[in-house]
Amino acid sequence: MDPPVTENDDWTPFSRRSALLAAAASLTAAGVTILRDRFAFAAAPASAAAPTGPFTLPALPYKDDALAPVISAQTIGFHHGKHHKGYVTKLNELVAGTEYAGMTLEQVVVATTGKADKAALFNNAAQIWNHTFFWNSLKPGGAGAVPTGRIKDKLQSSFGGVDEAKKALHQAATGQFGSGWAWLVAAGDKLEVVKTSNAERPSAGKKPLLTIDVWEHAYYLDFQNRRADYVQAVLDKLIDWSFADKNLG
Ligand code: FE2
């Protein structure tokens, strides 16, 4: 069942999280559960780019050279400035004059998931969300901070430790055939690692905590065909465990 549309909202995970929660509050109990479990996350506040339609490109939470040398400013320029922006531009084109123009990004994803005739809408909407979540999963020097608190305990109980969790993420990221994503998710009280193809997101009941983009556009300029090296460098130098901790809720 499609979720009810409550407002014409250009929510972005960076700047309009409160709007999402307000919209979610007016949905049915089931709808609230879906949105909060699958979409809400603890994003760093940042200003969004000037809107050119109902959906906008969120600004990066750091400068474009802040992740170098693992992810160069050149890669960021294409990845955020061309690919991520391109999904926003395309989604705005697709929703023009349709009921989807009045939905939040999350509502578009929910309403189009699993519908073959809505694949273009889903792919572009989900890719906007996935990329915003990915940028927030990284932090300059983020991996240098040892996980603490609940995320440390859950990494220990679910995987046997941080290193084991990193190995599981590396295995998922390198084992994903073709384009896709590796995710750390919360499934009830346990943490799991899952991989998804193209724009697909973890299934319902698996709450994303952090993700790694393994589309070639994420690493080819810096690592060419060496995806394993890119993933290892991300895990060793950039991954933000505190973001995962916040997303535990
Ligand atoms: Fe990407």
CSV table of C-alpha atoms and ligand atoms in Angstrom, one decimal:
chain,number,residue,atom,x,y,z
A,1,MET,CA,0.0,0.0,0.0
A,2,ASP,CA,1.3,3.4,-0.9
A,3,PRO,CA,1.9,5.7,2.1
A,4,PRO,CA,-0.3,8.7,2.5
A,5,VAL,CA,1.1,12.0,1.3
A,6,THR,CA,0.9,14.6,4.0
A,7,GLU,CA,2.8,17.6,2.7
A,8,ASN,CA,4.7,18.9,-0.2
A,9,ASP,CA,8.1,18.6,1.2
A,10,ASP,CA,11.6,18.9,-0.1
A,11,TRP,CA,13.1,17.2,2.9
A,12,THR,CA,16.8,16.2,2.7
A,13,PRO,CA,18.5,14.0,5.3
A,14,PHE,CA,21.0,16.8,6.0
A,15,SER,CA,18.7,19.8,6.6
A,16,ARG,CA,15.1,18.6,7.0
A,17,ARG,CA,15.2,15.6,9.3
A,18,SER,CA,12.7,17.3,11.6
A,19,ALA,CA,10.3,17.6,8.6
A,20,LEU,CA,10.6,13.9,8.0
A,21,LEU,CA,9.7,13.2,11.6
A,22,ALA,CA,6.8,15.6,11.5
A,23,ALA,CA,5.5,14.0,8.4
A,24,ALA,CA,6.1,10.5,9.8
A,25,ALA,CA,4.1,11.4,12.9
A,26,SER,CA,1.0,11.9,10.9
A,27,LEU,CA,1.2,8.6,9.1
A,28,THR,CA,-0.3,5.4,10.3
A,29,ALA,CA,1.5,3.4,12.9
A,30,ALA,CA,2.8,1.0,10.3
A,31,GLY,CA,4.0,3.9,8.2
A,32,VAL,CA,5.8,5.5,11.1
A,33,THR,CA,7.6,2.3,11.8
A,34,ILE,CA,8.7,1.9,8.2
A,35,LEU,CA,9.9,5.4,7.9
A,36,ARG,CA,11.7,5.6,11.2
A,37,ASP,CA,13.3,2.1,10.9
A,38,ARG,CA,14.4,2.4,7.4
A,39,PHE,CA,15.2,6.1,6.8
A,40,ALA,CA,15.8,8.2,9.8
A,41,PHE,CA,19.5,8.6,10.6
A,42,ALA,CA,21.7,11.0,12.6
A,43,ALA,CA,23.0,13.3,9.9
A,44,ALA,CA,25.3,16.2,10.6
A,45,PRO,CA,23.6,19.5,10.0
A,46,ALA,CA,24.7,21.2,6.8
A,47,SER,CA,23.2,23.7,4.4
A,48,ALA,CA,21.7,22.2,1.2
A,49,ALA,CA,22.3,23.4,-2.3
A,50,ALA,CA,19.8,25.8,-3.8
A,51,PRO,CA,16.7,23.9,-4.7
A,52,THR,CA,15.7,23.6,-8.4
A,53,GLY,CA,12.8,21.3,-7.9
A,54,PRO,CA,11.0,19.4,-5.1
A,55,PHE,CA,14.2,17.5,-4.4
A,56,THR,CA,17.6,19.0,-3.7
A,57,LEU,CA,21.2,17.9,-3.6
A,58,PRO,CA,22.4,17.9,0.1
A,59,ALA,CA,25.7,19.6,0.7
A,60,LEU,CA,28.7,17.5,1.7
A,61,PRO,CA,29.4,17.5,5.5
A,62,TYR,CA,33.0,18.3,4.8
A,63,LYS,CA,35.2,20.0,2.1
A,64,ASP,CA,35.7,18.1,-1.2
A,65,ASP,CA,39.3,17.4,-0.5
A,66,ALA,CA,38.8,16.4,3.2
A,67,LEU,CA,38.8,12.6,2.4
A,68,ALA,CA,42.0,12.6,0.3
A,69,PRO,CA,44.1,10.7,-0.4
A,70,VAL,CA,41.7,7.8,-0.1
A,71,ILE,CA,38.9,9.7,-1.9
A,72,SER,CA,40.3,12.6,-3.9
A,73,ALA,CA,38.7,15.9,-4.5
A,74,GLN,CA,38.4,14.9,-8.2
A,75,THR,CA,36.4,11.8,-7.3
A,76,ILE,CA,34.2,13.9,-5.0
A,77,GLY,CA,33.7,16.4,-7.8
A,78,PHE,CA,32.3,13.7,-10.1
A,79,HIS,CA,30.7,11.5,-7.4
A,80,HIS,CA,28.8,14.3,-5.5
A,81,GLY,CA,28.8,17.0,-8.2
A,82,LYS,CA,27.9,14.8,-11.1
A,83,HIS,CA,26.5,11.4,-10.1
A,84,HIS,CA,24.6,12.4,-6.9
A,85,LYS,CA,23.5,15.6,-8.4
A,86,GLY,CA,22.4,13.7,-11.6
A,87,TYR,CA,20.1,11.5,-9.5
A,88,VAL,CA,18.4,14.6,-8.1
A,89,THR,CA,18.0,16.3,-11.5
A,90,LYS,CA,16.6,13.1,-13.0
A,91,LEU,CA,14.2,12.5,-10.1
A,92,ASN,CA,12.9,16.1,-10.4
A,93,GLU,CA,12.3,15.4,-14.1
A,94,LEU,CA,10.5,12.2,-13.4
A,95,VAL,CA,8.2,13.5,-10.7
A,96,ALA,CA,7.2,16.7,-12.5
A,97,GLY,CA,3.4,16.8,-12.7
A,98,THR,CA,2.9,13.6,-10.8
A,99,GLU,CA,1.7,12.8,-7.3
A,100,TYR,CA,5.3,11.9,-6.5
A,101,ALA,CA,6.2,15.6,-6.6
A,102,GLY,CA,4.3,16.1,-3.4
A,103,MET,CA,6.0,13.3,-1.5
A,104,THR,CA,9.1,13.3,0.6
A,105,LEU,CA,12.1,11.4,-0.8
A,106,GLU,CA,11.5,8.6,1.6
A,107,GLN,CA,7.9,8.3,0.6
A,108,VAL,CA,8.9,8.1,-3.1
A,109,VAL,CA,11.3,5.2,-2.2
A,110,VAL,CA,8.6,3.4,-0.2
A,111,ALA,CA,6.0,3.9,-2.8
A,112,THR,CA,8.1,2.6,-5.7
A,113,THR,CA,10.0,-0.2,-4.0
A,114,GLY,CA,9.5,-3.5,-5.9
A,115,LYS,CA,7.4,-2.0,-8.7
A,116,ALA,CA,8.9,-2.7,-12.1
A,117,ASP,CA,7.0,0.1,-13.8
A,118,LYS,CA,8.4,2.6,-11.2
A,119,ALA,CA,12.0,1.4,-11.5
A,120,ALA,CA,13.3,4.7,-12.7
A,121,LEU,CA,11.7,6.6,-9.9
A,122,PHE,CA,12.9,4.1,-7.3
A,123,ASN,CA,16.5,4.0,-8.7
A,124,ASN,CA,16.9,7.8,-8.7
A,125,ALA,CA,15.2,8.4,-5.3
A,126,ALA,CA,17.0,5.5,-3.6
A,127,GLN,CA,20.3,6.6,-5.0
A,128,ILE,CA,19.8,10.1,-3.6
A,129,TRP,CA,19.2,8.6,-0.2
A,130,ASN,CA,22.0,6.1,-0.3
A,131,HIS,CA,24.6,8.6,-1.4
A,132,THR,CA,23.6,11.1,1.3
A,133,PHE,CA,23.8,8.3,3.8
A,134,PHE,CA,27.2,7.3,2.4
A,135,TRP,CA,28.7,10.8,2.7
A,136,ASN,CA,27.6,10.8,6.4
A,137,SER,CA,29.2,7.3,6.9
A,138,LEU,CA,32.6,8.8,6.2
A,139,LYS,CA,34.6,11.4,8.2
A,140,PRO,CA,38.1,12.6,7.8
A,141,GLY,CA,40.1,10.5,10.3
A,142,GLY,CA,36.8,8.9,11.3
A,143,ALA,CA,38.3,5.4,11.5
A,144,GLY,CA,41.0,6.7,13.8
A,145,ALA,CA,38.5,7.0,16.6
A,146,VAL,CA,38.0,3.6,18.3
A,147,PRO,CA,34.3,2.8,18.6
A,148,THR,CA,33.0,3.3,22.0
A,149,GLY,CA,29.7,2.8,23.9
A,150,ARG,CA,26.9,0.8,22.4
A,151,ILE,CA,28.3,0.3,18.9
A,152,LYS,CA,31.5,-1.1,20.4
A,153,ASP,CA,29.6,-3.6,22.5
A,154,LYS,CA,27.4,-4.6,19.6
A,155,LEU,CA,30.3,-5.0,17.2
A,156,GLN,CA,31.8,-7.2,19.8
A,157,SER,CA,28.8,-9.3,20.5
A,158,SER,CA,27.7,-9.6,16.8
A,159,PHE,CA,31.0,-10.1,15.1
A,160,GLY,CA,33.6,-10.7,17.8
A,161,GLY,CA,35.1,-7.2,17.6
A,162,VAL,CA,35.8,-4.2,15.4
A,163,ASP,CA,38.4,-6.0,13.2
A,164,GLU,CA,36.0,-8.8,12.5
A,165,ALA,CA,33.2,-6.4,11.6
A,166,LYS,CA,35.6,-4.6,9.2
A,167,LYS,CA,36.4,-8.0,7.6
A,168,ALA,CA,32.7,-8.7,7.2
A,169,LEU,CA,32.2,-5.3,5.6
A,170,HIS,CA,35.2,-5.8,3.3
A,171,GLN,CA,34.0,-9.2,2.3
A,172,ALA,CA,30.6,-7.9,1.4
A,173,ALA,CA,32.0,-4.9,-0.4
A,174,THR,CA,34.4,-6.9,-2.5
A,175,GLY,CA,31.9,-9.8,-3.0
A,176,GLN,CA,29.2,-7.6,-4.4
A,177,PHE,CA,29.1,-8.5,-8.1
A,178,GLY,CA,28.9,-5.2,-10.1
A,179,SER,CA,27.5,-2.0,-8.7
A,180,GLY,CA,26.1,-1.8,-5.3
A,181,TRP,CA,26.5,-1.2,-1.6
A,182,ALA,CA,27.9,-2.8,1.6
A,183,TRP,CA,25.9,-2.0,4.7
A,184,LEU,CA,26.2,-2.4,8.5
A,185,VAL,CA,22.7,-2.8,9.7
A,186,ALA,CA,20.8,-3.4,13.0
A,187,ALA,CA,18.5,-6.4,12.9
A,188,GLY,CA,16.8,-6.4,16.2
A,189,ASP,CA,19.5,-6.6,18.9
A,190,LYS,CA,22.1,-7.9,16.5
A,191,LEU,CA,24.2,-6.2,13.9
A,192,GLU,CA,24.7,-7.7,10.5
A,193,VAL,CA,26.5,-6.9,7.3
A,194,VAL,CA,24.5,-7.1,4.0
A,195,LYS,CA,25.2,-6.2,0.4
A,196,THR,CA,22.8,-4.8,-2.2
A,197,SER,CA,22.9,-4.3,-5.9
A,198,ASN,CA,22.5,-1.0,-7.8
A,199,ALA,CA,20.2,1.3,-5.9
A,200,GLU,CA,18.7,-1.4,-3.7
A,201,ARG,CA,18.6,-0.8,0.1
A,202,PRO,CA,18.6,-3.3,3.0
A,203,SER,CA,15.3,-5.1,3.4
A,204,ALA,CA,12.7,-4.0,5.9
A,205,GLY,CA,13.7,-4.9,9.4
A,206,LYS,CA,17.3,-4.2,8.8
A,207,LYS,CA,18.1,-0.6,9.8
A,208,PRO,CA,21.1,1.0,8.0
A,209,LEU,CA,23.9,2.1,10.4
A,210,LEU,CA,26.5,2.9,7.8
A,211,THR,CA,27.3,2.1,4.1
A,212,ILE,CA,30.1,1.9,1.6
A,213,ASP,CA,29.5,2.7,-2.1
A,214,VAL,CA,31.1,0.1,-4.3
A,215,TRP,CA,29.9,1.5,-7.6
A,216,GLU,CA,33.0,2.0,-9.8
A,217,HIS,CA,32.4,5.7,-9.9
A,218,ALA,CA,33.2,5.7,-6.2
A,219,TYR,CA,36.8,4.6,-6.6
A,220,TYR,CA,38.0,4.2,-10.2
A,221,LEU,CA,39.8,7.5,-10.4
A,222,ASP,CA,41.8,6.8,-7.3
A,223,PHE,CA,42.1,3.0,-7.3
A,224,GLN,CA,41.2,2.0,-10.8
A,225,ASN,CA,40.1,-1.7,-10.6
A,226,ARG,CA,41.4,-2.2,-7.1
A,227,ARG,CA,38.1,-2.2,-5.2
A,228,ALA,CA,39.6,-4.2,-2.4
A,229,ASP,CA,42.2,-1.6,-1.7
A,230,TYR,CA,39.6,1.2,-1.8
A,231,VAL,CA,37.4,-0.6,0.6
A,232,GLN,CA,40.3,-1.4,3.0
A,233,ALA,CA,41.4,2.3,2.9
A,234,VAL,CA,37.9,3.5,3.7
A,235,LEU,CA,37.6,1.0,6.6
A,236,ASP,CA,41.0,1.9,7.9
A,237,LYS,CA,40.9,5.7,7.5
A,238,LEU,CA,37.4,7.1,6.9
A,239,ILE,CA,34.6,5.1,8.2
A,240,ASP,CA,32.7,6.9,11.0
A,241,TRP,CA,31.7,4.5,13.7
A,242,SER,CA,30.2,7.3,15.7
A,243,PHE,CA,27.7,7.7,12.9
A,244,ALA,CA,26.7,4.1,13.2
A,245,ASP,CA,26.4,4.5,17.0
A,246,LYS,CA,24.0,7.4,16.6
A,247,ASN,CA,21.9,5.5,14.1
A,248,LEU,CA,21.3,2.8,16.7
A,249,GLY,CA,18.7,5.2,18.0
B,1,FE2,FE,28.0,6.4,-5.9
